[in-house]
């Protein structure tokens, strides 16, 4: 199957995928913010996931792909909020 004809739509597909994956993460972030409870998230997961989305954002910068960049910056900010809540609860 030749997908070359779909190349002009690649950014639209990427943007839609970014919106959908970000939206799927938001209910968990909202619950964490609302309950001020992040004990279910390990520091290892927060660090690995945060580093992974930061690297995806950097990859997007290299490619010049706005959907990859913006999505991963927004997800990283959500992870940072969750990590801050987890950190704050320990004090």
XYZ file of N, CA and C in Angstrom:
273
model
N 0.844 -1.171 0.000
C 0.000 0.000 0.000
C 0.894 1.242 0.000
N 0.622 2.156 -0.896
C 1.400 3.383 -1.024
C 0.768 4.490 -0.183
N 1.488 4.925 0.811
C 0.988 5.965 1.716
C 1.535 7.351 1.372
N 2.290 7.461 0.309
C 2.912 8.734 -0.050
C 1.880 9.843 -0.232
N 0.699 9.508 -0.692
C -0.336 10.508 -0.889
C -0.879 11.084 0.408
N -0.607 10.419 1.527
C -1.096 10.884 2.822
C -0.127 11.815 3.537
N 1.067 11.980 3.009
C 2.088 12.811 3.657
C 1.573 14.217 3.980
N 0.818 14.875 3.114
C 0.323 16.214 3.468
C -0.573 16.223 4.717
N -1.140 15.094 5.064
C -2.033 15.009 6.218
C -1.316 14.544 7.483
N -0.033 14.310 7.399
C 0.718 13.749 8.526
C 0.631 14.636 9.772
N 0.762 15.930 9.615
C 0.719 16.827 10.779
C -0.668 16.844 11.401
N -1.709 16.763 10.581
C -3.080 16.719 11.098
C -3.299 15.432 11.885
N -2.839 14.319 11.341
C -2.962 13.038 12.043
C -2.177 13.084 13.346
N -0.967 13.623 13.301
C -0.152 13.751 14.516
C -0.804 14.642 15.556
N -1.389 15.741 15.106
C -2.057 16.652 16.038
C -3.272 15.990 16.678
N -4.040 15.265 15.893
C -5.202 14.563 16.432
C -4.777 13.497 17.439
N -3.739 12.749 17.110
C -3.219 11.744 18.040
C -2.738 12.403 19.329
N -2.079 13.533 19.211
C -1.579 14.258 20.380
C -2.723 14.715 21.273
N -3.762 15.265 20.665
C -4.912 15.727 21.439
C -5.572 14.560 22.166
N -5.765 13.462 21.469
C -6.430 12.305 22.084
C -5.616 11.708 23.225
N -4.301 11.572 23.052
C -3.488 10.996 24.130
C -3.402 11.943 25.321
N -3.336 13.231 25.061
C -3.302 14.198 26.161
C -4.612 14.203 26.928
N -5.713 14.187 26.201
C -7.028 14.168 26.847
C -7.180 12.921 27.709
N -6.651 11.804 27.260
C -6.790 10.565 28.037
C -6.026 10.638 29.359
N -5.008 11.469 29.438
C -4.189 11.611 30.642
C -4.796 12.609 31.628
N -5.580 13.544 31.140
C -6.102 14.618 31.979
C -6.992 14.171 33.144
N -7.864 13.170 32.992
C -8.672 12.768 34.155
C -7.815 12.319 35.348
N -6.717 11.629 35.077
C -5.848 11.192 36.170
C -5.168 12.380 36.822
N -4.736 13.324 36.004
C -4.100 14.530 36.548
C -5.118 15.309 37.390
N -6.329 15.462 36.871
C -7.368 16.188 37.605
C -7.664 15.519 38.945
N -7.758 14.185 38.932
C -8.025 13.458 40.180
C -6.888 13.686 41.177
N -5.666 13.662 40.686
C -4.505 13.874 41.557
C -4.527 15.278 42.146
N -4.845 16.270 41.340
C -4.916 17.649 41.824
C -6.049 17.798 42.831
N -7.205 17.229 42.512
C -8.384 17.369 43.367
C -8.195 16.691 44.721
N -7.628 15.491 44.720
C -7.473 14.742 45.970
C -6.174 15.086 46.704
N -5.245 15.769 45.987
C -3.922 16.065 46.546
C -3.240 14.779 47.011
N -3.458 13.701 46.248
C -2.947 12.379 46.604
C -2.267 11.764 45.383
N -0.967 11.508 45.491
C -0.215 10.932 44.379
C 0.611 9.732 44.817
N 0.226 9.132 45.940
C 0.995 7.996 46.451
C 1.006 6.792 45.515
N 0.000 6.681 44.659
C -0.063 5.535 43.751
C 0.956 5.615 42.623
N 1.581 6.767 42.451
C 2.585 6.929 41.401
C 3.970 6.817 42.005
N 4.763 5.908 41.486
C 6.122 5.754 42.010
C 7.006 6.862 41.456
N 8.039 7.204 42.218
C 9.003 8.193 41.754
C 9.684 7.703 40.487
N 9.924 6.394 40.405
C 10.555 5.832 39.205
C 9.710 6.054 37.965
N 8.395 5.823 38.093
C 7.505 6.027 36.952
C 7.461 7.499 36.577
N 7.291 8.378 37.569
C 7.236 9.813 37.282
C 8.514 10.276 36.587
N 9.668 9.807 37.052
C 10.941 10.209 36.453
C 11.093 9.657 35.041
N 10.806 8.373 34.863
C 10.966 7.768 33.540
C 9.973 8.339 32.532
N 8.724 8.479 32.946
C 7.709 9.015 32.047
C 8.012 10.480 31.716
N 8.393 11.250 32.735
C 8.742 12.655 32.509
C 9.931 12.804 31.573
N 10.953 11.975 31.775
C 12.120 12.019 30.889
C 11.733 11.596 29.465
N 10.877 10.591 29.373
C 10.439 10.127 28.050
C 9.691 11.193 27.279
N 8.740 11.866 27.917
C 7.992 12.901 27.195
C 8.876 14.114 26.899
N 9.848 14.403 27.757
C 10.797 15.484 27.462
C 11.618 15.131 26.218
N 12.022 13.879 26.113
C 12.786 13.451 24.937
C 11.921 13.468 23.675
N 10.631 13.118 23.811
C 9.716 13.214 22.668
C 9.600 14.668 22.224
N 9.523 15.608 23.167
C 9.454 17.027 22.814
C 10.715 17.464 22.073
N 11.864 17.010 22.545
C 13.132 17.328 21.884
C 13.162 16.730 20.480
N 12.680 15.505 20.355
C 12.574 14.847 19.047
C 11.690 15.682 18.117
N 10.578 16.180 18.641
C 9.707 17.043 17.856
C 10.410 18.318 17.413
N 11.246 18.877 18.291
C 12.030 20.056 17.918
C 12.973 19.739 16.768
N 13.633 18.588 16.847
C 14.558 18.181 15.786
C 13.819 18.060 14.456
N 12.618 17.455 14.503
C 11.834 17.266 13.283
C 11.093 18.524 12.842
N 10.927 19.465 13.757
C 10.114 20.640 13.463
C 8.636 20.295 13.399
N 8.201 19.386 14.279
C 6.816 18.905 14.291
C 6.065 19.507 15.480
N 5.274 20.553 15.256
C 4.587 21.234 16.354
C 3.690 20.321 17.189
N 3.023 19.363 16.563
C 2.123 18.494 17.337
C 2.892 17.643 18.337
N 4.056 17.188 17.961
C 4.877 16.391 18.883
C 5.410 17.292 19.998
N 5.874 18.457 19.639
C 6.448 19.384 20.619
C 5.407 19.802 21.658
N 4.302 20.356 21.197
C 3.288 20.885 22.116
C 2.670 19.812 22.988
N 2.317 18.686 22.391
C 1.711 17.611 23.169
C 2.625 17.172 24.294
N 3.870 16.955 23.992
C 4.778 16.426 25.000
C 5.163 17.459 26.043
N 5.194 18.725 25.683
C 5.408 19.766 26.695
C 4.219 19.807 27.648
N 3.004 19.736 27.107
C 1.815 19.750 27.965
C 1.759 18.520 28.871
N 2.078 17.352 28.340
C 2.082 16.138 29.164
C 3.177 16.229 30.222
N 4.349 16.762 29.852
C 5.420 16.914 30.838
C 4.984 17.837 31.974
N 4.284 18.916 31.643
C 3.780 19.813 32.685
C 2.803 19.090 33.610
N 1.972 18.221 33.056
C 1.053 17.427 33.887
C 1.831 16.505 34.823
N 2.873 15.863 34.310
C 3.705 14.989 35.141
C 4.392 15.809 36.226
N 4.837 17.012 35.878
C 5.485 17.877 36.866
C 4.505 18.255 37.986
N 3.259 18.529 37.636
C 2.237 18.832 38.643
C 2.041 17.635 39.562
N 1.954 16.441 38.972
C 1.759 15.233 39.779
C 2.961 14.995 40.692
N 4.158 15.221 40.178
C 5.360 15.045 40.997
C 5.393 16.074 42.127
N 4.982 17.307 41.842
C 4.956 18.339 42.877
C 3.969 17.973 43.990
N 2.821 17.458 43.602
C 1.836 17.042 44.601
C 2.396 15.896 45.449
N 3.040 14.944 44.797
C 3.643 13.827 45.546
C 4.724 14.336 46.490
N 5.561 15.248 46.013
C 6.615 15.809 46.834
C 6.045 16.617 48.004
N 5.048 17.428 47.718
C 4.439 18.288 48.750
C 3.784 17.477 49.864
N 3.226 16.340 49.520
C 2.553 15.499 50.504
C 3.536 14.894 51.497
N 4.797 14.782 51.122
C 5.800 14.174 51.996
C 6.298 15.156 53.050
N 6.082 16.448 52.837
C 6.618 17.458 53.758
C 5.711 17.690 54.917
